[in-house]
Coordinates of C-alpha atoms in Angstrom, one line a residue:
X1 CA -33.0 -14.0 -9.9
X2 CA -30.5 -11.1 -9.6
X3 CA -28.6 -12.2 -12.7
X4 CA -31.9 -12.3 -14.7
X5 CA -32.8 -8.8 -13.5
X6 CA -29.4 -7.5 -14.6
X7 CA -29.7 -9.2 -18.0
X8 CA -33.2 -7.6 -18.3
X9 CA -31.8 -4.1 -17.5
X10 CA -28.9 -4.6 -20.0
X11 CA -31.5 -5.0 -22.8
X12 CA -34.2 -2.6 -21.6
X13 CA -32.3 0.2 -19.7
X14 CA -28.6 0.5 -20.4
X15 CA -28.4 3.6 -18.2
X16 CA -29.5 1.7 -15.0
X17 CA -27.6 -1.4 -16.1
X18 CA -24.4 0.7 -16.0
X19 CA -25.2 1.8 -12.5
X20 CA -25.9 -1.8 -11.5
X21 CA -22.4 -2.9 -12.5
X22 CA -21.0 -0.8 -9.6
X23 CA -23.4 -2.3 -7.0
X24 CA -22.6 -5.4 -5.0
X25 CA -25.0 -8.3 -6.2
X26 CA -27.8 -9.1 -3.8
X27 CA -30.9 -11.2 -3.6
X28 CA -34.4 -10.6 -2.1
X29 CA -35.4 -12.4 1.1
X30 CA -38.7 -13.4 2.8
X31 CA -39.1 -12.6 6.4
X32 CA -40.5 -15.5 8.4
X33 CA -42.8 -13.3 10.6
X34 CA -44.8 -10.7 8.7
X35 CA -46.5 -9.5 12.0
X36 CA -43.1 -8.6 13.5
X37 CA -42.2 -6.8 10.3
X38 CA -45.3 -4.7 10.4
X39 CA -44.7 -3.9 14.1
X40 CA -41.2 -2.7 13.2
X41 CA -42.5 -0.7 10.3
X42 CA -45.0 1.2 12.6
X43 CA -42.4 1.7 15.3
X44 CA -39.8 3.0 12.8
X45 CA -42.0 5.6 11.2
X46 CA -40.4 9.1 11.2
X47 CA -37.4 7.8 13.3
X48 CA -33.8 7.1 12.5
X49 CA -32.8 3.5 12.1
X50 CA -30.9 3.6 15.4
X51 CA -33.7 5.2 17.4
X52 CA -36.2 2.7 15.9
X53 CA -34.0 -0.2 16.9
X54 CA -33.6 1.1 20.4
X55 CA -37.4 1.5 20.9
X56 CA -38.1 -1.9 19.3
X57 CA -35.6 -3.6 21.7
X58 CA -37.3 -2.0 24.7
X59 CA -40.8 -3.0 23.3
X60 CA -39.6 -6.6 22.8
X61 CA -38.5 -6.8 26.4
X62 CA -42.1 -6.3 27.5
X63 CA -43.0 -9.8 26.3
X64 CA -42.2 -13.1 27.9
X65 CA -39.2 -14.6 26.1
X66 CA -39.4 -11.6 23.8
X67 CA -42.2 -13.4 21.9
X68 CA -44.4 -10.6 20.5
X69 CA -48.0 -11.7 20.3
X70 CA -51.1 -9.6 19.2
X71 CA -53.1 -10.8 22.2
X72 CA -50.5 -9.7 24.6
X73 CA -50.1 -6.3 23.0
X74 CA -53.8 -5.6 23.6
X75 CA -53.3 -6.4 27.3
X76 CA -50.3 -4.0 27.9
X77 CA -51.4 -0.7 29.4
X78 CA -50.8 2.3 27.2
X79 CA -48.6 3.9 29.9
X80 CA -46.3 0.9 29.9
X81 CA -46.0 1.2 26.2
X82 CA -45.3 4.9 26.5
X83 CA -42.5 4.1 28.9
X84 CA -40.5 2.4 26.1
X85 CA -40.7 5.4 23.9
X86 CA -43.8 4.8 21.8
X87 CA -46.1 7.8 21.0
X88 CA -49.8 7.5 21.8
X89 CA -50.4 7.5 18.0
X90 CA -48.1 4.5 17.4
X91 CA -49.6 2.7 20.4
X92 CA -53.1 3.1 18.7
X93 CA -51.6 1.8 15.5
X94 CA -50.0 -1.3 17.1
X95 CA -53.2 -2.1 18.9
X96 CA -55.3 -1.7 15.8
X97 CA -52.9 -4.0 13.9
X98 CA -53.2 -6.6 16.7
X99 CA -56.9 -6.4 16.9
X100 CA -57.3 -6.8 13.1
X101 CA -54.9 -9.8 13.1
X102 CA -56.8 -11.5 16.0
X103 CA -60.2 -10.9 14.3
X104 CA -58.8 -12.1 10.9
X105 CA -59.7 -8.9 9.3
X106 CA -56.1 -8.9 8.2
X107 CA -54.8 -12.4 7.6
X108 CA -51.0 -12.6 7.5
X109 CA -50.7 -16.4 7.3
X110 CA -51.4 -16.7 3.6
X111 CA -49.9 -13.5 2.2
X112 CA -47.6 -15.3 -0.2
X113 CA -50.6 -16.7 -2.0
X114 CA -52.1 -13.3 -2.8
X115 CA -51.5 -10.8 -5.5
X116 CA -49.5 -7.8 -4.5
X117 CA -52.4 -5.3 -4.9
X118 CA -54.6 -7.5 -2.8
X119 CA -52.0 -7.5 -0.1
X120 CA -51.8 -3.7 -0.3
X121 CA -55.5 -3.4 0.1
X122 CA -55.4 -5.7 3.2
X123 CA -52.6 -3.6 4.8
X124 CA -54.3 -0.3 4.1
X125 CA -57.0 -1.4 6.5
X126 CA -54.5 -1.0 9.4
X127 CA -54.2 2.4 11.0
X128 CA -50.8 3.9 10.4
X129 CA -50.1 1.8 7.3
X130 CA -50.1 3.8 4.1
X131 CA -49.3 2.7 0.6
X132 CA -45.5 3.4 0.9
X133 CA -45.3 1.2 4.0
X134 CA -47.2 -1.5 2.2
X135 CA -44.9 -1.4 -0.8
X136 CA -41.8 -1.6 1.4
X137 CA -43.4 -4.6 3.2
X138 CA -43.9 -6.3 -0.2
X139 CA -40.2 -5.6 -1.1
X140 CA -38.4 -6.3 2.1
X141 CA -40.6 -8.7 3.9
X142 CA -42.2 -10.8 1.1
X143 CA -39.4 -10.5 -1.4
X144 CA -41.7 -9.5 -4.3
X145 CA -39.5 -8.9 -7.3
X146 CA -41.7 -6.5 -9.3
X147 CA -42.7 -3.7 -6.9
X148 CA -42.1 0.0 -7.4
X149 CA -43.0 2.9 -5.1
X150 CA -43.8 6.2 -6.9
X151 CA -44.1 8.0 -3.6
X152 CA -40.6 7.2 -2.4
X153 CA -38.4 10.3 -2.2
X154 CA -35.2 8.3 -2.5
X155 CA -36.3 6.7 -5.8
X156 CA -37.5 10.1 -7.1
X157 CA -34.1 11.6 -6.3
X158 CA -32.2 8.7 -7.8
X159 CA -34.2 8.8 -11.0
X160 CA -33.7 12.6 -11.3
X161 CA -29.9 12.1 -10.9
X162 CA -29.4 9.1 -13.1
X163 CA -31.6 10.2 -16.0
X164 CA -30.5 13.9 -15.6
X165 CA -34.0 15.3 -15.3
X166 CA -34.2 19.1 -14.7
X167 CA -37.0 18.7 -12.1
X168 CA -38.3 16.0 -9.7
X169 CA -39.9 13.3 -11.9
X170 CA -43.7 13.3 -12.2
X171 CA -45.7 10.2 -11.5
X172 CA -46.1 9.7 -15.3
X173 CA -42.4 10.0 -15.9
X174 CA -41.6 7.5 -13.1
X175 CA -44.2 5.0 -14.4
X176 CA -42.8 5.3 -18.0
X177 CA -39.2 4.7 -16.8
X178 CA -40.0 2.0 -14.2
X179 CA -42.2 0.0 -16.7
X180 CA -39.0 -0.8 -18.6
X181 CA -37.8 -2.7 -15.5
X182 CA -40.8 -5.0 -15.1
X183 CA -40.9 -7.8 -14.0
X184 CA -37.8 -6.8 -11.9
X185 CA -38.8 -3.4 -10.5
X186 CA -37.8 -4.3 -6.9
X187 CA -34.3 -5.1 -8.0
X188 CA -34.2 -1.8 -10.0
X189 CA -35.4 0.1 -7.0
X190 CA -32.7 -1.4 -4.8
X191 CA -30.1 -0.5 -7.3
X192 CA -31.4 3.1 -7.3
X193 CA -31.4 3.3 -3.5
X194 CA -27.9 1.8 -3.3
X195 CA -26.7 4.4 -5.8
X196 CA -27.7 7.0 -3.2
X197 CA -26.5 4.7 -0.3
X198 CA -30.0 5.2 1.1
X199 CA -31.9 1.9 1.2
X200 CA -35.0 1.9 3.4
X201 CA -35.5 -0.8 6.0

């Protein structure tokens, strides 16, 4: 699909297409376990990639055979979770996610069958999951090709740089520019991030 995205940019946005020519080709991927991806998203909030990976590894070691299950998360005492580096707030987020998955308030098994906005609505029910996190989940965990995040600072900076805007782009400006990339806005976003060497995880 990458080649189709590049061809689309060549026709619809020559400026971004020129940037894309300097980027190593890539493809989107689908993560096999959306629950784990959401766990990692919550743990990684406001942390460096290295710190998040360290805490996740300690968290994973709390589970038999490192198999993270929602039922088991609810049984772990908060103080034990605190001991691996999790804040009380993140512990409440992880337990809320686990509870909602167990009760089927958030169903992760059939996400690929749902429209992107429906998935975002589902994820916003979880404490600690905002729209940005939901959009990153769609891009990096579900491999959705046509997602754009107006609230992402990296995308705002890249658009300002590439299109030589005098100020940070407004929502309206970002929508106008990004609409040219549809149905490949995720690919365009990744090209923008890589132009800054600042791709989220």
